[in-house]
mmCIF file of C-alpha atoms in Angstrom:
data_model
loop_
_atom_site.group_PDB
_atom_site.id
_atom_site.type_symbol
_atom_site.label_atom_id
_atom_site.label_comp_id
_atom_site.label_asym_id
_atom_site.label_seq_id
_atom_site.Cartn_x
_atom_site.Cartn_y
_atom_site.Cartn_z
ATOM 1 C CA UNK A 1 0.000 0.000 0.000
ATOM 2 C CA UNK A 2 1.240 3.480 -0.889
ATOM 3 C CA UNK A 3 1.438 5.744 2.160
ATOM 4 C CA UNK A 4 0.769 9.429 1.529
ATOM 5 C CA UNK A 5 2.348 11.667 4.159
ATOM 6 C CA UNK A 6 1.260 15.288 4.381
ATOM 7 C CA UNK A 7 3.061 18.139 6.082
ATOM 8 C CA UNK A 8 2.554 20.149 8.082
ATOM 9 C CA UNK A 9 -0.453 18.839 9.999
ATOM 10 C CA UNK A 10 -1.578 22.407 10.643
ATOM 11 C CA UNK A 11 -0.606 25.567 8.804
ATOM 12 C CA UNK A 12 -1.405 28.982 10.295
ATOM 13 C CA UNK A 13 -1.607 31.660 7.627
ATOM 14 C CA UNK A 14 -2.899 35.233 7.479
ATOM 15 C CA UNK A 15 -5.453 36.166 4.810
ATOM 16 C CA UNK A 16 -3.708 37.321 1.654
ATOM 17 C CA UNK A 17 -0.582 35.296 2.363
ATOM 18 C CA UNK A 18 0.749 32.338 0.417
ATOM 19 C CA UNK A 19 0.325 28.778 1.675
ATOM 20 C CA UNK A 20 2.356 25.794 0.548
ATOM 21 C CA UNK A 21 1.262 22.276 1.488
ATOM 22 C CA UNK A 22 3.339 19.148 0.922
ATOM 23 C CA UNK A 23 2.493 15.529 0.228
ATOM 24 C CA UNK A 24 5.014 12.708 -0.060
ATOM 25 C CA UNK A 25 4.296 9.250 -1.471
ATOM 26 C CA UNK A 26 6.103 6.186 -0.115
ATOM 27 C CA UNK A 27 6.951 5.218 -3.702
ATOM 28 C CA UNK A 28 6.533 6.837 -7.068
ATOM 29 C CA UNK A 29 2.955 7.391 -8.208
ATOM 30 C CA UNK A 30 3.943 9.233 -11.385
ATOM 31 C CA UNK A 31 1.559 12.190 -11.756
ATOM 32 C CA UNK A 32 -1.499 10.248 -10.654
ATOM 33 C CA UNK A 33 -2.281 12.314 -7.591
ATOM 34 C CA UNK A 34 -5.040 14.688 -6.581
ATOM 35 C CA UNK A 35 -5.805 17.330 -3.968
ATOM 36 C CA UNK A 36 -9.129 17.849 -2.226
ATOM 37 C CA UNK A 37 -10.479 20.628 -0.032
ATOM 38 C CA UNK A 38 -12.857 19.811 2.814
ATOM 39 C CA UNK A 39 -14.772 22.203 5.029
ATOM 40 C CA UNK A 40 -16.483 21.161 8.278
ATOM 41 C CA UNK A 41 -19.605 19.107 7.672
ATOM 42 C CA UNK A 42 -19.018 18.978 3.917
ATOM 43 C CA UNK A 43 -17.821 16.395 1.444
ATOM 44 C CA UNK A 44 -14.346 16.772 -0.071
ATOM 45 C CA UNK A 45 -14.144 18.883 -3.209
ATOM 46 C CA UNK A 46 -11.711 18.073 -6.007
ATOM 47 C CA UNK A 47 -9.168 20.863 -6.532
ATOM 48 C CA UNK A 48 -6.290 19.384 -8.520
ATOM 49 C CA UNK A 49 -5.806 16.159 -10.480
ATOM 50 C CA UNK A 50 -2.910 14.826 -12.491
ATOM 51 C CA UNK A 51 -0.714 16.577 -9.911
ATOM 52 C CA UNK A 52 -1.145 19.976 -11.571
ATOM 53 C CA UNK A 53 -4.450 20.298 -13.445
ATOM 54 C CA UNK A 54 -7.113 22.441 -11.808
ATOM 55 C CA UNK A 55 -10.564 20.918 -11.692
ATOM 56 C CA UNK A 56 -13.476 22.715 -13.279
ATOM 57 C CA UNK A 57 -14.346 25.956 -11.507
ATOM 58 C CA UNK A 58 -11.289 26.019 -9.240
ATOM 59 C CA UNK A 59 -9.746 29.508 -8.938
ATOM 60 C CA UNK A 60 -6.320 30.144 -10.417
ATOM 61 C CA UNK A 61 -4.867 30.915 -6.973
ATOM 62 C CA UNK A 62 -4.762 27.141 -6.415
ATOM 63 C CA UNK A 63 -1.855 25.388 -8.122
ATOM 64 C CA UNK A 64 -0.363 21.926 -7.895
ATOM 65 C CA UNK A 65 3.108 20.725 -8.697
ATOM 66 C CA UNK A 66 5.274 17.636 -8.511
ATOM 67 C CA UNK A 67 5.581 14.090 -9.760
ATOM 68 C CA UNK A 68 6.953 10.799 -8.526
ATOM 69 C CA UNK A 69 6.966 11.019 -4.757
ATOM 70 C CA UNK A 70 6.839 14.754 -3.982
ATOM 71 C CA UNK A 71 3.777 16.946 -4.495
ATOM 72 C CA UNK A 72 2.848 20.457 -3.439
ATOM 73 C CA UNK A 73 -0.351 22.460 -3.343
ATOM 74 C CA UNK A 74 0.088 26.228 -3.320
ATOM 75 C CA UNK A 75 -2.586 28.781 -2.558
ATOM 76 C CA UNK A 76 -1.129 32.051 -3.777
ATOM 77 C CA UNK A 77 -3.213 34.486 -1.718
ATOM 78 C CA UNK A 78 -5.454 32.970 0.914
ATOM 79 C CA UNK A 79 -9.061 34.072 0.930
ATOM 80 C CA UNK A 80 -11.418 33.599 3.878
ATOM 81 C CA UNK A 81 -13.148 30.713 2.122
ATOM 82 C CA UNK A 82 -9.858 28.811 1.723
ATOM 83 C CA UNK A 83 -9.461 27.987 5.404
ATOM 84 C CA UNK A 84 -10.175 24.258 5.409
ATOM 85 C CA UNK A 85 -8.538 20.835 5.468
ATOM 86 C CA UNK A 86 -6.630 19.727 2.360
ATOM 87 C CA UNK A 87 -5.975 16.085 1.517
ATOM 88 C CA UNK A 88 -3.858 14.480 -1.164
ATOM 89 C CA UNK A 89 -4.633 11.164 -2.849
ATOM 90 C CA UNK A 90 -2.766 8.766 -5.082
ATOM 91 C CA UNK A 91 -4.629 6.737 -7.657
ATOM 92 C CA UNK A 92 -1.689 5.132 -9.432
ATOM 93 C CA UNK A 93 -1.940 1.892 -7.473
ATOM 94 C CA UNK A 94 -4.694 -0.095 -5.782
ATOM 95 C CA UNK A 95 -5.627 0.503 -3.033
ATOM 96 C CA UNK A 96 -6.117 4.208 -3.642
ATOM 97 C CA UNK A 97 -4.846 6.057 -0.590
ATOM 98 C CA UNK A 98 -5.167 9.494 0.980
ATOM 99 C CA UNK A 99 -2.917 11.584 3.156
ATOM 100 C CA UNK A 100 -4.033 12.391 6.682
ATOM 101 C CA UNK A 101 -4.775 16.008 5.777
ATOM 102 C CA UNK A 102 -3.365 19.484 6.421
ATOM 103 C CA UNK A 103 -5.542 21.979 8.233
ATOM 104 C CA UNK A 104 -5.093 25.549 7.018
ATOM 105 C CA UNK A 105 -6.174 27.887 9.791
ATOM 106 C CA UNK A 106 -6.338 31.626 10.248
ATOM 107 C CA UNK A 107 -3.265 33.109 11.902
ATOM 108 C CA UNK B 1 -24.509 18.148 -12.819
ATOM 109 C CA UNK B 2 -23.962 14.629 -11.504
ATOM 110 C CA UNK B 3 -25.485 14.097 -8.070
ATOM 111 C CA UNK B 4 -24.921 11.280 -5.606
ATOM 112 C CA UNK B 5 -26.991 10.674 -2.478
ATOM 113 C CA UNK B 6 -26.232 8.158 0.259
ATOM 114 C CA UNK B 7 -28.986 6.493 2.275
ATOM 115 C CA UNK B 8 -29.134 3.894 5.014
ATOM 116 C CA UNK B 9 -29.352 3.417 8.775
ATOM 117 C CA UNK B 10 -27.433 5.859 10.906
ATOM 118 C CA UNK B 11 -27.032 3.382 13.751
ATOM 119 C CA UNK B 12 -25.799 -0.194 13.485
ATOM 120 C CA UNK B 13 -25.201 -2.645 16.316
ATOM 121 C CA UNK B 14 -21.787 -4.254 16.817
ATOM 122 C CA UNK B 15 -21.306 -7.512 14.875
ATOM 123 C CA UNK B 16 -24.144 -6.642 12.494
ATOM 124 C CA UNK B 17 -23.935 -5.584 8.846
ATOM 125 C CA UNK B 18 -23.819 -1.985 7.689
ATOM 126 C CA UNK B 19 -25.785 -1.412 4.479
ATOM 127 C CA UNK B 20 -25.753 1.786 2.437
ATOM 128 C CA UNK B 21 -27.045 2.740 -0.977
ATOM 129 C CA UNK B 22 -25.931 5.554 -3.257
ATOM 130 C CA UNK B 23 -28.459 6.901 -5.742
ATOM 131 C CA UNK B 24 -26.976 8.603 -8.792
ATOM 132 C CA UNK B 25 -28.828 11.247 -10.776
ATOM 133 C CA UNK B 26 -28.067 13.165 -13.976
ATOM 134 C CA UNK B 27 -25.701 10.421 -15.158
ATOM 135 C CA UNK B 28 -26.235 6.782 -16.068
ATOM 136 C CA UNK B 29 -24.069 4.346 -14.124
ATOM 137 C CA UNK B 30 -24.119 2.133 -17.224
ATOM 138 C CA UNK B 31 -22.190 4.777 -19.158
ATOM 139 C CA UNK B 32 -18.949 4.066 -17.344
ATOM 140 C CA UNK B 33 -16.794 5.262 -14.417
ATOM 141 C CA UNK B 34 -15.942 3.620 -11.136
ATOM 142 C CA UNK B 35 -18.506 4.120 -8.380
ATOM 143 C CA UNK B 36 -17.006 3.949 -4.964
ATOM 144 C CA UNK B 37 -17.213 4.338 -1.210
ATOM 145 C CA UNK B 38 -14.882 6.339 1.003
ATOM 146 C CA UNK B 39 -15.188 6.740 4.762
ATOM 147 C CA UNK B 40 -13.898 9.200 7.329
ATOM 148 C CA UNK B 41 -13.868 8.407 11.053
ATOM 149 C CA UNK B 42 -14.568 11.437 13.270
ATOM 150 C CA UNK B 43 -11.567 13.760 13.256
ATOM 151 C CA UNK B 44 -9.539 11.492 10.971
ATOM 152 C CA UNK B 45 -8.514 11.190 7.343
ATOM 153 C CA UNK B 46 -10.212 9.644 4.338
ATOM 154 C CA UNK B 47 -10.094 5.899 3.644
ATOM 155 C CA UNK B 48 -11.056 4.344 0.310
ATOM 156 C CA UNK B 49 -13.262 1.292 0.907
ATOM 157 C CA UNK B 50 -13.793 0.060 -2.625
ATOM 158 C CA UNK B 51 -15.178 0.743 -6.077
ATOM 159 C CA UNK B 52 -17.380 -0.993 -8.616
ATOM 160 C CA UNK B 53 -17.849 -0.455 -12.328
ATOM 161 C CA UNK B 54 -21.043 -0.678 -14.382
ATOM 162 C CA UNK B 55 -20.417 -4.339 -15.191
ATOM 163 C CA UNK B 56 -20.145 -5.249 -11.524
ATOM 164 C CA UNK B 57 -16.365 -5.668 -11.367
ATOM 165 C CA UNK B 58 -15.234 -4.803 -7.869
ATOM 166 C CA UNK B 59 -12.035 -3.482 -6.335
ATOM 167 C CA UNK B 60 -11.743 -3.506 -2.561
ATOM 168 C CA UNK B 61 -9.258 -2.140 -0.059
ATOM 169 C CA UNK B 62 -7.373 -5.205 1.217
ATOM 170 C CA UNK B 63 -7.742 -3.902 4.769
ATOM 171 C CA UNK B 64 -11.529 -4.363 4.516
ATOM 172 C CA UNK B 65 -11.854 -6.913 1.731
ATOM 173 C CA UNK B 66 -12.970 -9.811 3.929
ATOM 174 C CA UNK B 67 -15.966 -7.803 5.178
ATOM 175 C CA UNK B 68 -16.973 -5.721 2.138
ATOM 176 C CA UNK B 69 -19.462 -6.460 -0.606
ATOM 177 C CA UNK B 70 -20.433 -3.943 -3.246
ATOM 178 C CA UNK B 71 -23.129 -4.263 -5.889
ATOM 179 C CA UNK B 72 -24.641 -2.171 -8.651
ATOM 180 C CA UNK B 73 -28.260 -1.911 -9.821
ATOM 181 C CA UNK B 74 -28.250 -0.243 -13.216
ATOM 182 C CA UNK B 75 -32.058 -0.368 -13.462
ATOM 183 C CA UNK B 76 -32.306 1.888 -10.409
ATOM 184 C CA UNK B 77 -29.085 3.766 -11.222
ATOM 185 C CA UNK B 78 -27.662 3.069 -7.812
ATOM 186 C CA UNK B 79 -24.940 1.077 -6.116
ATOM 187 C CA UNK B 80 -24.605 -0.357 -2.648
ATOM 188 C CA UNK B 81 -22.167 -1.190 0.132
ATOM 189 C CA UNK B 82 -22.386 -3.918 2.725
ATOM 190 C CA UNK B 83 -19.842 -4.097 5.537
ATOM 191 C CA UNK B 84 -20.194 -7.078 7.832
ATOM 192 C CA UNK B 85 -19.189 -7.721 11.448
ATOM 193 C CA UNK B 86 -18.941 -4.033 12.280
ATOM 194 C CA UNK B 87 -17.257 -2.684 15.403
ATOM 195 C CA UNK B 88 -16.943 0.777 16.902
ATOM 196 C CA UNK B 89 -13.916 1.319 14.643
ATOM 197 C CA UNK B 90 -16.305 1.378 11.673
ATOM 198 C CA UNK B 91 -18.047 4.487 13.002
ATOM 199 C CA UNK B 92 -17.507 7.104 10.319
ATOM 200 C CA UNK B 93 -19.033 9.377 7.735
ATOM 201 C CA UNK B 94 -19.480 7.277 4.618
ATOM 202 C CA UNK B 95 -19.273 8.978 1.230
ATOM 203 C CA UNK B 96 -20.072 7.654 -2.205
ATOM 204 C CA UNK B 97 -18.148 9.132 -5.112
ATOM 205 C CA UNK B 98 -17.346 8.750 -8.807
ATOM 206 C CA UNK B 99 -13.918 8.119 -10.338
ATOM 207 C CA UNK B 100 -12.760 7.693 -13.925
ATOM 208 C CA UNK B 101 -11.843 4.350 -15.484
ATOM 209 C CA UNK B 102 -8.588 5.276 -17.202
ATOM 210 C CA UNK B 103 -5.582 5.285 -14.881
ATOM 211 C CA UNK B 104 -4.938 9.011 -15.260
ATOM 212 C CA UNK B 105 -8.586 9.829 -14.455
ATOM 213 C CA UNK B 106 -9.080 7.788 -11.280
ATOM 214 C CA UNK B 107 -9.638 10.760 -9.010
ATOM 215 C CA UNK B 108 -13.001 11.439 -7.326
ATOM 216 C CA UNK B 109 -14.752 14.241 -9.194
ATOM 217 C CA UNK B 110 -18.268 13.969 -7.735
ATOM 218 C CA UNK B 111 -19.144 13.122 -4.138
ATOM 219 C CA UNK B 112 -22.281 12.526 -2.141
ATOM 220 C CA UNK B 113 -22.894 14.679 0.933
ATOM 221 C CA UNK B 114 -21.964 11.817 3.245
ATOM 222 C CA UNK B 115 -23.883 9.926 5.895
ATOM 223 C CA UNK B 116 -22.774 9.317 9.466
ATOM 224 C CA UNK B 117 -22.969 5.709 10.572
ATOM 225 C CA UNK B 118 -22.482 5.020 14.257
ATOM 226 C CA UNK B 119 -21.775 1.528 15.528
ATOM 227 C CA UNK B 120 -23.173 1.159 19.023
ATOM 228 C CA UNK B 121 -25.398 -1.128 20.996
#
């Protein structure tokens, strides 16, 4: 099973600042990774797939990068609605696995 | 807009079987995609349980494989999950979601709202 390790667990950021979240895979998953945003009481929402492609309707301030074992999600200028939990996922190998999540909170 | 909606009991007794159904609207299950279940224990991360395609081929997480059964009913445009011998560790919000068939498209693009299932006597 591929283990997806996210860091940090919590990221404190002021509105308007840049946030960079990391996700590391225990072995290469090529570019077959995705990022999801989840707010309290809501289902996850797809942000990024293929490591760097924004999903439909996702603002340009969200960007993804990486391949192999190292992936990053960058939010260029945090808006109030961006404070949430972000999870990465690999879908290169069965079983599909998720990271434990990074909580982005208001500083 | 594809919509998924989970339904089923919110409370299951230990050792019994958890049964959930996901109704899909605005898209025919028969047209393709993997239809899957993901769960999230309170305060924890997401765990993929398994997925099924329109033909009934199933793919389960090995950690749950011995207890999981998934099925699809194309006539009702819905799919189902059964998880047997549940314990308190199976208490979670259960989501149904859609993923693509091709390797590079196997991310979850549409999700249900989720349903909390509590295992307790």
